[in-house]
XYZ file of C-alpha atoms in Angstrom:
342
model
C -0.177 0.137 0.108
C 1.256 3.706 -0.631
C 2.766 5.390 2.160
C 0.485 8.075 4.164
C 2.942 10.755 3.107
C 2.382 9.912 -0.640
C -1.417 10.042 -0.262
C -0.971 13.538 1.546
C 0.847 14.482 -1.346
C -1.372 13.659 -3.787
C -4.432 15.207 -1.999
C -2.821 18.114 -1.003
C -2.671 19.320 -5.216
C -6.342 18.535 -5.174
C -6.884 21.456 -2.923
C -5.545 25.111 -2.035
C -3.275 25.739 0.853
C -6.045 27.743 2.549
C -8.760 25.010 2.473
C -6.420 21.841 2.774
C -8.300 19.403 5.364
C -6.281 17.599 8.180
C -4.427 14.914 7.618
C -6.916 12.322 8.815
C -9.710 14.025 6.841
C -7.603 13.745 3.774
C -6.971 9.967 4.408
C -10.543 9.083 4.824
C -11.386 11.319 1.778
C -9.006 9.009 -0.131
C -10.331 6.180 1.204
C -14.337 7.032 0.570
C -13.292 7.895 -2.989
C -11.553 4.445 -3.409
C -13.824 2.786 -2.239
C -16.310 3.976 -4.025
C -14.414 3.866 -7.459
C -14.049 0.234 -6.486
C -17.898 -0.635 -5.563
C -18.616 1.131 -9.151
C -16.294 -1.504 -10.439
C -17.825 -4.750 -8.911
C -19.801 -6.684 -11.146
C -23.544 -6.030 -10.898
C -25.350 -8.921 -8.955
C -28.123 -9.460 -6.571
C -25.881 -8.846 -3.598
C -24.769 -5.106 -4.217
C -27.438 -3.817 -6.911
C -31.119 -2.649 -5.839
C -33.060 -2.665 -9.026
C -36.069 -0.320 -9.573
C -39.220 -0.833 -12.679
C -41.072 1.663 -13.750
C -44.130 0.019 -15.761
C -45.624 -3.014 -15.069
C -47.692 -4.018 -17.820
C -47.831 -6.923 -20.830
C -43.979 -6.439 -20.952
C -42.810 -5.312 -18.035
C -44.185 -7.585 -15.706
C -42.618 -10.530 -17.071
C -39.472 -8.747 -17.435
C -39.510 -7.874 -13.509
C -40.123 -11.675 -12.852
C -37.043 -12.701 -14.186
C -34.788 -10.014 -12.427
C -36.987 -11.345 -9.156
C -36.154 -15.009 -9.790
C -32.766 -14.381 -9.935
C -32.282 -12.869 -6.563
C -32.478 -9.003 -7.043
C -34.444 -6.836 -4.684
C -36.999 -5.131 -6.965
C -38.908 -2.110 -6.206
C -41.745 -1.482 -8.535
C -44.299 1.615 -9.442
C -47.145 1.317 -11.707
C -50.061 4.004 -11.767
C -52.556 0.841 -12.074
C -51.814 -1.009 -8.818
C -53.757 -4.126 -10.081
C -50.825 -4.564 -12.730
C -48.085 -4.490 -10.166
C -50.115 -6.698 -7.550
C -48.660 -10.192 -9.197
C -44.903 -8.853 -8.722
C -45.592 -7.442 -5.005
C -46.850 -11.401 -4.763
C -43.566 -12.838 -5.800
C -41.868 -10.072 -3.411
C -41.361 -6.903 -5.273
C -41.669 -3.847 -2.879
C -44.001 -1.113 -4.096
C -43.186 2.674 -4.558
C -45.681 5.473 -4.836
C -43.717 7.660 -6.950
C -40.818 7.096 -9.288
C -38.999 9.755 -7.095
C -39.242 7.161 -4.333
C -38.547 4.241 -6.328
C -35.342 5.959 -7.359
C -34.184 6.990 -4.151
C -34.085 3.300 -2.992
C -32.260 2.075 -6.413
C -29.187 1.847 -7.925
C -30.520 0.886 -11.469
C -33.695 2.249 -12.555
C -35.910 0.681 -15.691
C -38.763 1.859 -17.386
C -41.021 0.822 -19.838
C -43.774 3.092 -20.520
C -46.509 4.089 -23.015
C -45.644 7.177 -24.944
C -42.877 9.897 -24.897
C -44.840 12.014 -22.618
C -45.034 9.345 -20.236
C -41.233 9.075 -20.124
C -40.940 12.378 -19.716
C -43.072 12.312 -16.753
C -41.767 9.095 -14.751
C -38.027 10.322 -15.650
C -37.556 14.167 -16.075
C -40.643 15.812 -13.666
C -38.705 18.059 -10.940
C -40.849 16.580 -8.073
C -41.722 13.237 -8.670
C -39.612 11.976 -11.309
C -36.827 9.233 -11.119
C -34.080 11.261 -11.729
C -34.943 13.658 -8.799
C -34.426 10.896 -6.336
C -31.395 8.863 -7.956
C -28.345 9.081 -6.223
C -24.838 9.961 -7.839
C -23.466 7.041 -9.649
C -27.036 5.970 -10.495
C -28.398 4.506 -13.936
C -31.464 5.132 -15.731
C -32.613 2.740 -18.394
C -35.469 3.538 -20.190
C -36.854 0.513 -22.177
C -39.961 2.300 -23.978
C -40.113 3.100 -27.872
C -39.459 6.814 -27.779
C -38.298 9.858 -29.533
C -34.273 9.633 -30.086
C -34.098 13.283 -29.102
C -35.972 12.703 -25.920
C -33.334 10.158 -24.913
C -30.183 12.523 -25.538
C -32.517 14.895 -23.529
C -32.671 12.510 -20.492
C -28.717 11.457 -21.040
C -27.890 14.917 -20.391
C -29.893 15.659 -17.677
C -28.350 12.199 -15.672
C -25.105 13.366 -16.931
C -25.672 16.864 -14.977
C -26.659 14.847 -11.513
C -23.368 12.560 -12.107
C -25.853 9.498 -13.227
C -25.887 7.733 -16.363
C -28.647 7.035 -18.725
C -29.077 4.334 -21.285
C -31.648 4.169 -23.829
C -32.595 0.595 -24.903
C -35.906 -0.385 -26.235
C -36.597 -3.839 -27.012
C -38.232 -5.993 -29.428
C -39.717 -9.498 -29.503
C -43.251 -8.849 -27.832
C -44.994 -10.798 -24.889
C -43.637 -13.737 -25.902
C -39.992 -12.682 -25.803
C -40.358 -10.926 -22.380
C -41.861 -14.267 -21.174
C -39.091 -16.123 -22.295
C -36.334 -13.831 -21.852
C -35.425 -13.410 -25.656
C -35.686 -10.025 -26.064
C -33.377 -8.403 -28.604
C -32.424 -5.245 -26.669
C -31.117 -1.981 -28.692
C -28.990 -0.165 -26.431
C -27.518 3.513 -26.780
C -25.289 5.641 -24.835
C -22.058 5.143 -22.494
C -20.734 1.454 -24.035
C -18.894 1.287 -20.660
C -22.272 1.278 -18.910
C -23.896 -1.154 -21.245
C -21.316 -3.617 -20.638
C -21.912 -3.080 -16.715
C -25.411 -3.709 -16.910
C -25.030 -6.763 -19.082
C -25.917 -9.015 -16.086
C -28.932 -7.678 -16.007
C -29.526 -7.234 -19.694
C -28.574 -10.839 -20.364
C -31.846 -11.906 -17.727
C -34.085 -10.082 -20.550
C -32.535 -11.081 -23.812
C -29.767 -10.283 -25.977
C -28.168 -6.721 -25.848
C -26.955 -5.063 -29.210
C -24.799 -1.780 -28.728
C -25.635 0.361 -31.218
C -23.617 3.635 -30.419
C -24.473 7.165 -28.152
C -27.307 8.340 -26.626
C -30.476 8.091 -28.886
C -28.987 5.256 -31.164
C -31.052 2.782 -29.498
C -34.099 4.400 -30.000
C -33.030 4.856 -33.835
C -32.441 1.468 -34.058
C -35.890 0.397 -32.587
C -37.507 2.814 -34.982
C -36.066 0.872 -37.955
C -37.077 -2.337 -36.400
C -40.760 -1.198 -36.316
C -40.123 -0.015 -39.804
C -39.327 -3.479 -40.934
C -42.043 -5.153 -38.921
C -44.583 -2.717 -40.207
C -43.997 -3.811 -43.993
C -43.905 -7.416 -42.603
C -47.139 -7.855 -41.017
C -48.837 -6.028 -43.849
C -47.363 -8.832 -46.229
C -48.377 -11.305 -43.802
C -51.813 -10.385 -43.583
C -52.156 -9.761 -47.250
C -50.795 -13.124 -47.854
C -53.516 -14.800 -45.699
C -56.447 -12.749 -47.283
C -54.942 -13.739 -50.834
C -55.086 -17.404 -49.751
C -57.879 -17.367 -48.330
C -59.638 -15.956 -51.411
C -57.979 -18.345 -53.574
C -59.816 -21.281 -51.557
C -56.565 -22.285 -49.759
C -56.401 -24.234 -46.360
C -54.581 -21.257 -44.694
C -53.430 -22.699 -41.654
C -51.593 -25.263 -44.160
C -50.417 -22.259 -46.233
C -48.768 -21.099 -43.496
C -47.070 -23.874 -42.664
C -45.758 -24.510 -46.152
C -44.325 -20.951 -46.259
C -42.968 -20.747 -42.750
C -39.711 -22.803 -43.806
C -39.246 -20.695 -46.769
C -38.539 -17.180 -47.913
C -41.555 -15.983 -46.570
C -41.253 -17.476 -42.959
C -40.695 -14.664 -40.515
C -40.666 -13.995 -36.976
C -43.891 -12.429 -37.426
C -45.409 -15.208 -39.105
C -44.240 -17.405 -36.115
C -45.656 -15.018 -33.759
C -48.762 -13.871 -35.083
C -49.872 -16.396 -37.830
C -51.669 -19.117 -35.574
C -53.079 -16.221 -33.286
C -54.796 -14.667 -36.367
C -56.473 -17.845 -37.375
C -57.807 -18.014 -33.775
C -59.203 -15.009 -34.035
C -56.761 -14.181 -30.729
C -56.210 -10.733 -30.851
C -55.020 -10.220 -27.222
C -52.280 -7.899 -27.237
C -48.564 -8.819 -27.197
C -48.188 -5.320 -28.460
C -50.817 -2.710 -28.434
C -51.693 -1.172 -31.764
C -52.162 1.999 -29.756
C -48.371 1.906 -29.271
C -47.561 0.752 -32.580
C -49.446 3.595 -33.877
C -46.922 5.783 -31.606
C -44.064 4.472 -32.747
C -44.781 4.320 -36.544
C -46.227 8.118 -35.990
C -42.036 8.771 -34.234
C -40.688 6.926 -37.406
C -42.669 9.082 -39.922
C -41.790 12.309 -38.139
C -38.013 11.063 -38.021
C -38.328 10.301 -42.035
C -39.714 14.079 -42.226
C -36.334 15.234 -40.140
C -34.338 12.912 -42.529
C -35.937 13.792 -45.807
C -36.774 10.119 -46.378
C -39.418 8.954 -48.363
C -40.622 5.390 -47.152
C -43.865 4.540 -48.268
C -44.491 1.038 -47.087
C -43.911 2.484 -43.688
C -46.729 5.326 -44.264
C -49.202 2.648 -45.593
C -48.666 0.520 -42.673
C -49.392 3.769 -40.296
C -52.608 4.166 -42.109
C -53.919 0.615 -41.870
C -53.018 0.834 -38.274
C -54.304 4.152 -37.854
C -57.813 2.631 -39.235
C -57.755 0.312 -36.596
C -57.497 3.071 -33.779
C -60.610 4.562 -35.539
C -62.583 1.725 -35.206
C -61.901 1.279 -31.662
C -59.424 -1.729 -31.839
C -56.304 0.300 -30.342
C -56.155 -2.088 -27.210
C -55.913 -5.086 -29.441
C -52.752 -6.481 -30.362
C -50.606 -5.773 -33.767
C -52.146 -9.273 -35.194
C -55.207 -7.502 -35.374
C -54.295 -5.754 -38.806
C -56.080 -8.438 -40.174
C -59.229 -7.084 -39.385
C -58.506 -3.730 -41.480
C -57.691 -6.093 -44.579
C -60.760 -7.784 -44.094
C -62.822 -4.730 -44.198
C -60.925 -3.693 -47.390
C -61.859 -6.568 -49.421
C -65.059 -7.336 -47.580
C -64.160 -10.903 -46.359
C -63.646 -12.533 -43.351
C -61.442 -15.731 -42.360
C -64.605 -16.786 -40.644
C -66.300 -17.367 -43.872
């Protein structure tokens, strides 16, 4: 260990002579900083990391369960208490506000509905998570939101000596349940690596670049899914009208070039008329709207995206916004005056 005189000389260089603390105070300061640095470098584990989670809906509830089952101390917040109750039954604690949750957490995850919700639960000066987070704390927003908001949150976190990662996810309710989500992370790469023990419980993390790039990657993902879903339901409608057994048709194409994750996740649900949400139409309309806004900013023309957004918007106009995205079949049935039931 380095000698006491060496430590004193090192610390004296950091203080004007008129403000130099006494030797015992200097040593305590040095040791405190050393211990803090060492603690920050320790791998995240249930023994040293308290986790907070804001948003326990379709996705968040399953994701939280993985953390609890791995032994993490988890505090949750949700505006609708009934959605948090299953996690409380598993041993999670309940916070009354995001601020209170962050005050007793080292890492705070959020997965809520809209950018306005993200802003409220994280940046609200009174009740927001950042206002309660201690220096060194980490915010991880998994909501599909606006890239500019992700950068704003990162800057606000940095001003409080905290960190922020934008890490929206893809994979739907089944990915959340099975811990197989694709996670798109933007922010400080070192912080993303530090969060790996948590991310690996939820799925596979993919580092996309600095703050906001996680959101850009997720939006590109949504653009891809949107046109894929249109193609899937159009193929189903065509097969039905041609008199094919649609179930046999979907099974036949699943192993060919037309096979897709969307087909695997939603093909059978569509045939069963199971429109329960793995991902809400309302939220997909929101995502595609953000995509179109970003396209306008970039000067991009993506007609497939625009068409998909209009078709999904028609579902919302028919009061079907709380159905799952596989309900797109309803829009194509109405457009062609057919129904798979017939």
